[in-house]
Short mmCIF file of N, CA and C in Angstrom, two decimals:
data_model
loop_
_atom_site.label_atom_id
_atom_site.label_comp_id
_atom_site.label_asym_id
_atom_site.label_seq_id
_atom_site.Cartn_x
_atom_site.Cartn_y
_atom_site.Cartn_z
N MET A 1 82.32 118.84 107.33
CA MET A 1 82.13 117.49 106.33
C MET A 1 84.27 116.80 106.84
N TYR A 2 84.70 117.49 106.38
CA TYR A 2 86.20 116.68 105.92
C TYR A 2 86.08 116.22 107.66
N LEU A 3 85.66 116.40 108.82
CA LEU A 3 86.08 115.79 109.92
C LEU A 3 85.03 114.39 109.98
N ILE A 4 84.00 114.39 109.38
CA ILE A 4 82.95 112.94 109.33
C ILE A 4 84.05 112.47 108.40
N LEU A 5 84.38 112.55 106.81
CA LEU A 5 85.26 112.19 106.21
C LEU A 5 86.16 110.96 107.31
N VAL A 6 87.23 111.94 107.70
CA VAL A 6 88.06 111.66 108.18
C VAL A 6 87.33 109.81 109.63
N LEU A 7 86.40 111.14 110.78
CA LEU A 7 86.31 110.52 111.40
C LEU A 7 86.09 108.56 110.56
N GLY A 8 85.10 108.93 109.56
CA GLY A 8 84.94 107.66 108.74
C GLY A 8 85.94 106.36 107.86
N VAL A 9 86.90 107.52 107.86
CA VAL A 9 88.55 106.21 107.76
C VAL A 9 88.22 105.23 108.62
N LEU A 10 89.26 106.67 109.47
CA LEU A 10 89.74 105.77 109.85
C LEU A 10 89.08 105.12 111.90
N LEU A 11 87.65 104.83 111.87
CA LEU A 11 86.88 103.98 112.28
C LEU A 11 86.93 103.01 111.22
N TRP A 12 87.19 103.02 109.83
CA TRP A 12 87.14 101.98 108.74
C TRP A 12 88.61 100.88 109.55
N ILE A 13 89.04 101.66 108.99
CA ILE A 13 91.03 101.38 109.64
C ILE A 13 90.54 100.91 111.31
N ALA A 14 90.41 101.85 112.42
CA ALA A 14 90.37 100.83 113.27
C ALA A 14 89.26 98.74 113.27
N ALA A 15 88.57 99.12 113.21
CA ALA A 15 87.07 97.89 113.05
C ALA A 15 88.41 97.26 112.66
N HIS A 16 88.91 96.97 111.63
CA HIS A 16 89.41 96.06 109.84
C HIS A 16 91.03 95.70 111.30
N LEU A 17 91.63 96.93 111.58
CA LEU A 17 92.77 96.40 112.53
C LEU A 17 93.10 96.02 113.96
N PHE A 18 91.27 96.09 114.78
CA PHE A 18 90.87 95.06 115.91
C PHE A 18 91.36 93.96 116.29
N LYS A 19 91.71 93.37 115.10
CA LYS A 19 91.90 91.67 116.02
C LYS A 19 93.54 91.76 115.39
N ARG A 20 94.19 92.85 114.10
CA ARG A 20 95.32 92.63 114.42
C ARG A 20 96.08 93.11 115.45
N VAL A 21 95.35 94.10 115.78
CA VAL A 21 96.89 95.18 117.42
C VAL A 21 95.92 94.29 118.52
N MET A 22 94.90 94.31 118.75
CA MET A 22 94.23 93.26 119.91
C MET A 22 93.86 92.64 119.81
N PRO A 23 94.52 90.97 119.52
CA PRO A 23 93.83 90.00 119.56
C PRO A 23 93.41 88.99 120.83
N ASP A 24 94.80 89.25 121.27
CA ASP A 24 93.11 88.90 123.18
C ASP A 24 92.44 89.84 123.41
N ALA A 25 91.99 90.79 123.15
CA ALA A 25 90.98 91.65 123.14
C ALA A 25 89.64 90.96 122.65
N ARG A 26 89.92 90.87 121.03
CA ARG A 26 89.10 90.32 120.24
C ARG A 26 88.82 89.19 120.30
N ALA A 27 89.70 88.14 120.67
CA ALA A 27 88.93 86.59 120.81
C ALA A 27 88.65 86.31 122.35
N ALA A 28 88.55 87.59 122.86
CA ALA A 28 87.33 87.73 124.21
C ALA A 28 86.75 87.28 124.05
N LEU A 29 86.36 89.02 122.96
CA LEU A 29 84.61 89.28 122.68
C LEU A 29 84.45 87.55 121.64
N GLY A 30 85.09 86.41 121.03
CA GLY A 30 84.57 85.13 120.83
C GLY A 30 83.22 85.80 119.13
N ASP A 31 82.49 84.68 119.63
CA ASP A 31 81.38 85.36 117.86
C ASP A 31 80.10 86.19 118.30
N LYS A 32 80.57 86.68 119.99
CA LYS A 32 79.40 87.99 120.23
C LYS A 32 80.42 89.36 119.50
N GLY A 33 81.45 89.67 119.50
CA GLY A 33 82.52 90.43 118.95
C GLY A 33 81.96 90.40 117.36
N ARG A 34 81.25 89.22 116.28
CA ARG A 34 81.10 90.17 115.46
C ARG A 34 80.24 91.67 114.82
N GLY A 35 79.16 90.99 115.01
CA GLY A 35 77.87 91.46 115.54
C GLY A 35 78.76 93.12 115.81
N PRO A 36 79.13 93.95 116.91
CA PRO A 36 79.58 94.71 117.31
C PRO A 36 80.62 95.59 116.07
N ILE A 37 81.39 94.30 115.46
CA ILE A 37 82.59 95.04 114.63
C ILE A 37 82.18 94.80 112.64
N ALA A 38 80.77 94.35 112.56
CA ALA A 38 80.17 94.74 111.84
C ALA A 38 80.31 96.10 111.91
N ILE A 39 78.80 96.57 112.81
CA ILE A 39 77.71 98.01 113.36
C ILE A 39 78.93 98.82 112.64
N ALA A 40 80.19 98.79 113.79
CA ALA A 40 81.13 99.96 113.16
C ALA A 40 81.77 99.95 112.06
N ILE A 41 82.48 98.70 111.10
CA ILE A 41 82.15 98.70 109.89
C ILE A 41 80.69 99.43 108.80
N PHE A 42 80.49 99.74 109.10
CA PHE A 42 78.57 100.33 108.02
C PHE A 42 78.61 101.40 108.63
N VAL A 43 78.47 101.92 110.40
CA VAL A 43 78.74 103.13 110.63
C VAL A 43 79.51 103.45 109.63
N SER A 44 81.33 102.97 109.71
CA SER A 44 82.27 103.92 109.18
C SER A 44 82.15 104.11 107.41
N LEU A 45 81.06 102.47 106.46
CA LEU A 45 81.20 103.29 105.34
C LEU A 45 79.31 104.03 105.26
N GLY A 46 78.63 104.00 106.82
CA GLY A 46 78.04 105.12 105.98
C GLY A 46 79.04 107.21 106.30
N LEU A 47 79.94 106.95 107.22
CA LEU A 47 80.40 108.46 107.39
C LEU A 47 81.55 108.85 106.28
N ILE A 48 81.81 107.54 105.86
CA ILE A 48 82.92 108.06 104.68
C ILE A 48 81.76 107.91 103.66
N ILE A 49 80.10 107.71 103.12
CA ILE A 49 80.03 108.04 102.59
C ILE A 49 79.36 109.52 102.76
N TRP A 50 78.76 110.22 103.22
CA TRP A 50 78.18 110.99 103.99
C TRP A 50 78.87 112.10 103.35
N GLY A 51 80.74 111.89 104.40
CA GLY A 51 81.25 112.99 104.43
C GLY A 51 82.09 113.50 103.23
N TYR A 52 82.09 111.88 102.36
CA TYR A 52 83.06 112.54 101.17
C TYR A 52 82.05 113.01 99.95
N ARG A 53 80.14 113.07 99.78
CA ARG A 53 79.63 113.95 99.06
C ARG A 53 79.50 114.86 100.04
N GLY A 54 79.68 115.19 101.05
CA GLY A 54 79.73 116.60 101.62
C GLY A 54 80.65 117.11 101.68
N THR A 55 81.50 117.14 101.61
CA THR A 55 82.83 117.86 101.67
C THR A 55 82.26 118.83 100.39
N GLU A 56 83.35 120.05 100.87
CA GLU A 56 83.71 120.66 99.41
C GLU A 56 84.69 120.96 98.66
N PHE A 57 84.96 121.63 96.89
CA PHE A 57 85.80 120.65 96.19
C PHE A 57 87.26 121.67 97.13
N ILE A 58 88.16 120.93 97.08
CA ILE A 58 89.22 121.39 97.84
C ILE A 58 90.28 121.11 96.73
N HIS A 59 90.85 122.15 95.66
CA HIS A 59 91.51 121.35 94.63
C HIS A 59 93.40 121.18 95.42
N VAL A 60 93.90 120.17 95.04
CA VAL A 60 95.31 119.62 95.64
C VAL A 60 96.46 120.19 94.37
N TRP A 61 94.96 118.80 93.36
CA TRP A 61 96.44 118.38 91.72
C TRP A 61 95.79 118.15 91.04
N ALA A 62 96.15 118.62 89.51
CA ALA A 62 95.36 118.65 88.43
C ALA A 62 96.37 117.30 87.96
N PRO A 63 95.68 115.87 87.83
CA PRO A 63 96.35 114.78 87.60
C PRO A 63 95.95 114.88 85.25
N PRO A 64 96.72 114.13 84.98
CA PRO A 64 97.04 115.04 83.49
C PRO A 64 95.58 113.97 83.02
N ALA A 65 94.97 114.01 81.32
CA ALA A 65 93.79 113.60 81.35
C ALA A 65 94.44 112.19 80.65
N PHE A 66 95.03 111.27 80.53
CA PHE A 66 95.57 110.31 80.16
C PHE A 66 96.05 109.37 80.93
N MET A 67 95.36 109.64 82.27
CA MET A 67 95.58 109.03 83.92
C MET A 67 94.46 108.18 83.58
N VAL A 68 93.29 108.55 82.83
CA VAL A 68 91.27 108.34 83.56
C VAL A 68 91.49 106.99 82.56
N HIS A 69 92.50 106.40 81.73
CA HIS A 69 93.13 105.31 80.94
C HIS A 69 93.74 103.95 81.63
N ILE A 70 94.68 104.55 82.29
CA ILE A 70 95.39 104.17 82.96
C ILE A 70 95.08 103.85 84.39
N ASN A 71 94.03 104.24 85.01
CA ASN A 71 93.13 103.84 85.81
C ASN A 71 91.72 103.10 85.40
N ASN A 72 91.59 102.88 84.32
CA ASN A 72 90.73 102.53 83.98
C ASN A 72 91.29 101.14 83.49
N LEU A 73 92.76 101.02 83.55
CA LEU A 73 93.46 99.84 83.05
C LEU A 73 93.39 99.02 84.85
N LEU A 74 93.78 100.17 85.62
CA LEU A 74 93.82 99.58 86.80
C LEU A 74 92.64 98.92 87.76
N MET A 75 92.53 99.81 87.41
CA MET A 75 90.42 99.03 88.16
C MET A 75 90.16 97.39 87.44
N LEU A 76 90.49 97.45 86.36
CA LEU A 76 90.60 96.36 85.44
C LEU A 76 90.97 95.21 86.56
N ILE A 77 92.56 95.55 86.46
CA ILE A 77 93.09 94.74 87.28
C ILE A 77 92.34 94.22 88.56
N ALA A 78 92.21 95.41 88.94
CA ALA A 78 92.08 95.01 90.61
C ALA A 78 90.34 94.90 91.17
N VAL A 79 90.47 95.10 89.85
CA VAL A 79 88.45 93.49 89.55
C VAL A 79 89.55 91.62 89.92
N PHE A 80 90.25 91.86 88.60
CA PHE A 80 90.93 90.10 88.53
C PHE A 80 91.60 89.98 89.49
N VAL A 81 92.25 90.65 90.21
CA VAL A 81 92.93 90.68 91.97
C VAL A 81 92.34 90.81 92.86
N PHE A 82 90.74 91.19 92.74
CA PHE A 82 89.58 90.61 94.29
C PHE A 82 89.29 89.02 94.25
N GLY A 83 88.61 89.05 92.67
CA GLY A 83 87.86 87.90 92.37
C GLY A 83 89.30 86.15 93.28
N MET A 84 90.84 86.98 92.17
CA MET A 84 90.99 85.70 92.78
C MET A 84 91.15 85.64 94.48
N SER A 85 91.20 86.23 95.45
CA SER A 85 90.32 85.35 96.62
C SER A 85 89.72 84.62 96.60
N GLU A 86 88.24 83.98 95.50
CA GLU A 86 86.91 82.92 95.72
C GLU A 86 87.72 82.23 94.42
N THR A 87 88.66 82.24 93.61
CA THR A 87 88.43 81.23 92.12
C THR A 87 89.78 80.04 93.08
N LYS A 88 88.97 78.57 92.39
CA LYS A 88 89.24 77.60 93.23
C LYS A 88 90.39 77.02 91.70
N GLY A 89 90.74 77.90 90.63
CA GLY A 89 91.75 77.07 89.90
C GLY A 89 92.91 77.40 89.80
N ARG A 90 94.00 77.67 88.62
CA ARG A 90 95.46 77.09 88.58
C ARG A 90 95.84 78.81 89.26
N LEU A 91 94.75 79.70 89.30
CA LEU A 91 95.86 81.12 90.12
C LEU A 91 95.62 81.30 91.48
N ARG A 92 94.96 80.66 91.86
CA ARG A 92 94.41 79.73 93.47
C ARG A 92 96.07 79.87 93.98
N GLY A 93 96.74 80.83 95.39
CA GLY A 93 97.28 80.73 96.03
C GLY A 93 98.85 81.20 95.37
N LYS A 94 97.89 82.11 94.00
CA LYS A 94 99.41 82.53 93.27
C LYS A 94 100.03 84.28 94.68
N LEU A 95 98.85 84.72 95.01
CA LEU A 95 98.89 86.02 95.47
C LEU A 95 98.22 85.29 97.73
N ARG A 96 98.92 86.12 98.08
CA ARG A 96 98.77 85.77 100.09
C ARG A 96 97.97 86.68 100.39
N HIS A 97 97.10 88.02 99.69
CA HIS A 97 96.14 89.03 99.71
C HIS A 97 95.99 89.96 98.34
N PRO A 98 95.19 88.73 98.19
CA PRO A 98 93.93 89.16 97.03
C PRO A 98 93.92 90.66 97.22
N GLN A 99 91.82 89.98 97.79
CA GLN A 99 91.53 91.31 97.95
C GLN A 99 92.36 92.50 99.07
N LEU A 100 92.73 92.33 99.95
CA LEU A 100 94.38 93.99 99.82
C LEU A 100 95.12 94.37 99.10
N THR A 101 94.99 93.95 98.04
CA THR A 101 95.87 94.06 97.33
C THR A 101 95.42 94.37 96.47
N ALA A 102 93.84 94.19 95.76
CA ALA A 102 93.23 94.71 94.51
C ALA A 102 91.75 96.79 95.70
N VAL A 103 92.58 95.80 96.67
CA VAL A 103 92.34 97.58 97.13
C VAL A 103 94.05 98.54 97.62
N LYS A 104 94.01 97.80 97.20
CA LYS A 104 95.69 99.10 97.08
C LYS A 104 95.71 99.70 96.16
N ILE A 105 95.46 98.68 95.34
CA ILE A 105 95.68 99.01 93.84
C ILE A 105 94.14 99.88 93.03
N TRP A 106 93.13 99.70 93.44
CA TRP A 106 92.03 100.83 93.07
C TRP A 106 91.99 102.05 93.85
N ALA A 107 92.65 101.79 95.27
CA ALA A 107 93.42 103.32 95.80
C ALA A 107 94.03 104.30 95.49
N VAL A 108 95.18 103.22 94.39
CA VAL A 108 95.72 103.63 93.73
C VAL A 108 95.89 104.55 92.50
N ALA A 109 95.02 103.79 91.84
CA ALA A 109 94.04 104.03 90.40
C ALA A 109 93.35 105.50 91.00
N HIS A 110 92.99 105.45 91.98
CA HIS A 110 91.57 106.28 92.80
C HIS A 110 92.50 107.79 93.22
N LEU A 111 93.88 107.76 93.31
CA LEU A 111 94.43 108.45 93.52
C LEU A 111 94.50 109.19 92.08
N MET A 112 95.54 108.00 91.10
CA MET A 112 95.72 109.69 89.91
C MET A 112 95.08 109.89 89.55
N VAL A 113 93.74 109.73 89.57
CA VAL A 113 93.08 110.73 88.31
C VAL A 113 92.27 111.64 89.43
N ASN A 114 92.35 111.78 91.02
CA ASN A 114 91.07 112.38 91.71
C ASN A 114 92.44 113.13 92.56
N GLY A 115 92.44 114.36 91.50
CA GLY A 115 93.17 115.32 92.01
C GLY A 115 93.07 116.30 94.00
N ASP A 116 91.40 115.74 94.68
CA ASP A 116 91.15 117.59 95.51
C ASP A 116 91.24 116.47 96.49
N LEU A 117 91.31 117.52 97.74
CA LEU A 117 91.32 116.55 99.51
C LEU A 117 90.29 115.81 99.12
N SER A 118 88.95 115.06 99.69
CA SER A 118 88.21 114.65 100.23
C SER A 118 88.80 113.68 99.48
N SER A 119 89.40 113.37 98.39
CA SER A 119 90.00 112.00 97.79
C SER A 119 91.37 111.28 98.20
N ILE A 120 91.93 112.63 98.41
CA ILE A 120 93.14 111.82 98.85
C ILE A 120 93.01 111.07 100.22
N ILE A 121 92.78 111.52 100.85
CA ILE A 121 91.77 111.64 102.32
C ILE A 121 91.67 110.52 102.38
N LEU A 122 90.89 109.73 101.29
CA LEU A 122 89.03 108.51 101.22
C LEU A 122 90.63 107.67 100.70
N PHE A 123 90.99 107.87 99.47
CA PHE A 123 92.00 106.52 98.91
C PHE A 123 93.47 106.89 99.21
N GLY A 124 94.12 107.54 99.97
CA GLY A 124 94.94 107.36 100.66
C GLY A 124 94.91 106.85 102.16
N GLY A 125 93.20 106.74 102.33
CA GLY A 125 93.89 106.08 103.96
C GLY A 125 93.26 104.74 103.91
N MET A 126 92.39 104.35 102.55
CA MET A 126 92.63 103.11 102.42
C MET A 126 93.55 102.95 102.18
N LEU A 127 94.83 103.39 101.77
CA LEU A 127 96.10 102.46 101.02
C LEU A 127 96.48 102.69 102.21
N ALA A 128 96.52 103.41 103.07
CA ALA A 128 97.49 102.61 104.46
C ALA A 128 96.58 101.94 105.23
N TRP A 129 95.05 102.06 105.20
CA TRP A 129 95.05 100.45 106.11
C TRP A 129 94.84 99.29 105.10
N ALA A 130 95.01 99.05 103.90
CA ALA A 130 95.41 97.99 103.42
C ALA A 130 97.19 97.72 103.46
N VAL A 131 97.96 98.94 103.78
CA VAL A 131 99.42 98.47 103.86
C VAL A 131 99.39 97.58 105.12
N ALA A 132 98.76 98.50 105.74
CA ALA A 132 99.26 98.12 107.87
C ALA A 132 98.42 96.85 107.49
N GLU A 133 97.51 96.54 107.35
CA GLU A 133 96.81 95.51 107.20
C GLU A 133 97.22 94.03 106.87
N VAL A 134 98.41 93.91 105.36
CA VAL A 134 99.47 93.32 104.76
C VAL A 134 100.80 93.35 106.22
N VAL A 135 101.09 94.04 106.59
CA VAL A 135 102.53 93.89 107.11
C VAL A 135 101.85 93.07 108.22
N LEU A 136 100.98 93.87 109.62
CA LEU A 136 100.44 93.08 110.12
C LEU A 136 99.49 90.85 110.32
N ILE A 137 99.27 90.75 109.15
CA ILE A 137 98.77 90.17 109.15
C ILE A 137 100.80 88.78 108.74
N ASN A 138 100.83 89.66 108.02
CA ASN A 138 102.60 89.03 107.45
C ASN A 138 103.42 88.89 108.94
N ARG A 139 103.16 89.61 109.84
CA ARG A 139 104.00 89.91 110.76
C ARG A 139 103.28 87.63 111.77
N ALA A 140 102.31 87.88 111.63
CA ALA A 140 102.03 86.98 112.48
C ALA A 140 101.80 85.59 112.43
N GLY A 141 102.59 85.85 111.17
CA GLY A 141 103.05 84.61 110.95
C GLY A 141 103.25 83.57 108.99
N PRO A 142 103.53 82.29 109.40
CA PRO A 142 103.99 82.11 107.47
C PRO A 142 102.57 81.59 107.42
N TRP A 143 102.06 81.65 105.82
CA TRP A 143 101.35 81.76 105.15
C TRP A 143 101.34 80.05 104.48
N GLU A 144 100.19 79.29 104.58
CA GLU A 144 100.50 77.96 103.79
C GLU A 144 99.04 77.52 102.52
N ARG A 145 100.35 78.46 101.40
CA ARG A 145 99.39 78.28 99.62
C ARG A 145 98.62 77.18 99.66
N PRO A 146 97.75 77.48 99.59
CA PRO A 146 96.43 76.51 98.25
C PRO A 146 97.29 76.14 97.90
N GLU A 147 96.92 74.75 97.84
CA GLU A 147 96.96 73.91 95.65
C GLU A 147 96.70 74.61 95.09
N PRO A 148 96.66 74.34 94.40
CA PRO A 148 96.19 74.72 92.25
C PRO A 148 94.90 74.11 91.79
N GLY A 149 94.37 75.08 91.44
CA GLY A 149 92.93 74.26 91.28
C GLY A 149 92.92 73.85 89.17
N GLU A 150 91.87 74.41 88.84
CA GLU A 150 91.21 73.65 87.77
C GLU A 150 91.39 75.37 86.33
N ALA A 151 91.94 74.52 85.41
CA ALA A 151 91.94 75.64 84.22
C ALA A 151 90.78 75.94 84.30
N ARG A 152 89.82 75.23 84.35
CA ARG A 152 89.01 76.35 83.44
C ARG A 152 87.75 77.14 84.58
N LYS A 153 88.44 77.10 85.45
CA LYS A 153 88.19 78.16 86.65
C LYS A 153 88.55 78.72 86.40
N ASP A 154 89.56 78.98 85.82
CA ASP A 154 90.25 80.92 85.47
C ASP A 154 89.42 81.88 84.31
N VAL A 155 89.21 79.97 83.64
CA VAL A 155 88.38 81.18 82.20
C VAL A 155 87.23 82.24 82.92
N LEU A 156 86.50 81.26 84.27
CA LEU A 156 85.14 81.92 85.16
C LEU A 156 86.02 83.13 85.51
N LEU A 157 87.06 83.05 86.25
CA LEU A 157 87.05 84.36 86.94
C LEU A 157 87.30 85.31 86.01
N ILE A 158 88.29 85.20 84.83
CA ILE A 158 88.23 86.43 83.80
C ILE A 158 86.21 86.46 82.78
N VAL A 159 85.67 86.20 83.16
CA VAL A 159 84.66 86.12 82.36
C VAL A 159 83.73 86.99 84.13
N ILE A 160 83.68 86.46 84.94
CA ILE A 160 83.09 87.34 85.96
C ILE A 160 83.92 88.46 86.13
N THR A 161 85.74 89.07 85.48
CA THR A 161 85.78 89.97 86.33
C THR A 161 85.32 91.85 85.42
N ILE A 162 85.28 90.97 83.93
CA ILE A 162 84.72 91.08 82.69
C ILE A 162 83.22 92.28 83.53
N VAL A 163 82.37 90.74 83.49
CA VAL A 163 80.55 91.22 83.58
C VAL A 163 81.14 92.09 85.24
N MET A 164 81.71 91.78 85.91
CA MET A 164 81.81 92.84 87.10
C MET A 164 81.96 94.31 86.98
N PHE A 165 83.27 94.26 86.25
CA PHE A 165 83.52 95.30 85.76
C PHE A 165 83.07 96.42 85.00
N ALA A 166 82.15 95.64 83.51
CA ALA A 166 81.29 96.73 83.23
C ALA A 166 79.94 96.73 83.86
N ILE A 167 79.35 96.34 85.27
CA ILE A 167 78.65 96.87 86.07
C ILE A 167 79.28 97.83 87.16
N ILE A 168 80.66 98.29 87.59
CA ILE A 168 80.92 99.37 87.89
C ILE A 168 81.27 100.54 88.18
N THR A 169 81.70 99.72 86.25
CA THR A 169 81.48 101.39 84.95
C THR A 169 80.19 102.14 85.04
N GLY A 170 79.09 100.77 84.73
CA GLY A 170 77.79 101.93 84.50
C GLY A 170 77.94 102.25 86.04
N VAL A 171 77.83 101.62 87.34
CA VAL A 171 77.67 102.53 88.24
C VAL A 171 78.22 103.72 88.47
N HIS A 172 79.07 104.21 88.04
CA HIS A 172 80.09 104.83 88.70
C HIS A 172 79.47 106.22 87.22
N VAL A 173 79.20 105.76 85.66
CA VAL A 173 78.55 106.55 84.85
C VAL A 173 77.09 107.05 85.14
N LEU A 174 76.60 106.18 86.47
CA LEU A 174 75.17 106.09 86.18
C LEU A 174 75.38 107.94 87.24
N LEU A 175 76.47 107.91 88.13
CA LEU A 175 76.29 108.47 89.97
C LEU A 175 77.08 109.88 89.14
#
């Protein structure tokens, strides 16, 4: 099952980096290339879930108990940062890669509380992908910072963050 997990993470990385690593090949596919990429991402998620849930637990390290609290705080921050990608408030444009930054925060938070091999493969792989993606995007060219919007939109972002964090926490409790 570890092979399935690794293949899933590698397919996720390949599907997401394809546009950056092979821009001419991706451009040649045009809009018709969106379908195969979406299918590859969907299949990668299936492989990741199947592989992660099916692997035997191999203990690598034992995280200290207090890391759970740090993980929860980092996850709240990750949800907020992810939401910054869609905000139209004053925070708009404060961060160039909010979604990828959120993935990095999410991965680090989970690596802090999961000391098993499958977690290291999954969260470490996602962290490596997010870092590589940011590097490739930054090399591609400069960024035009969007104009900030209204502060009240940031209040909405905070409310949505709290609601989404509660939902994510609830799902984790159920699982």
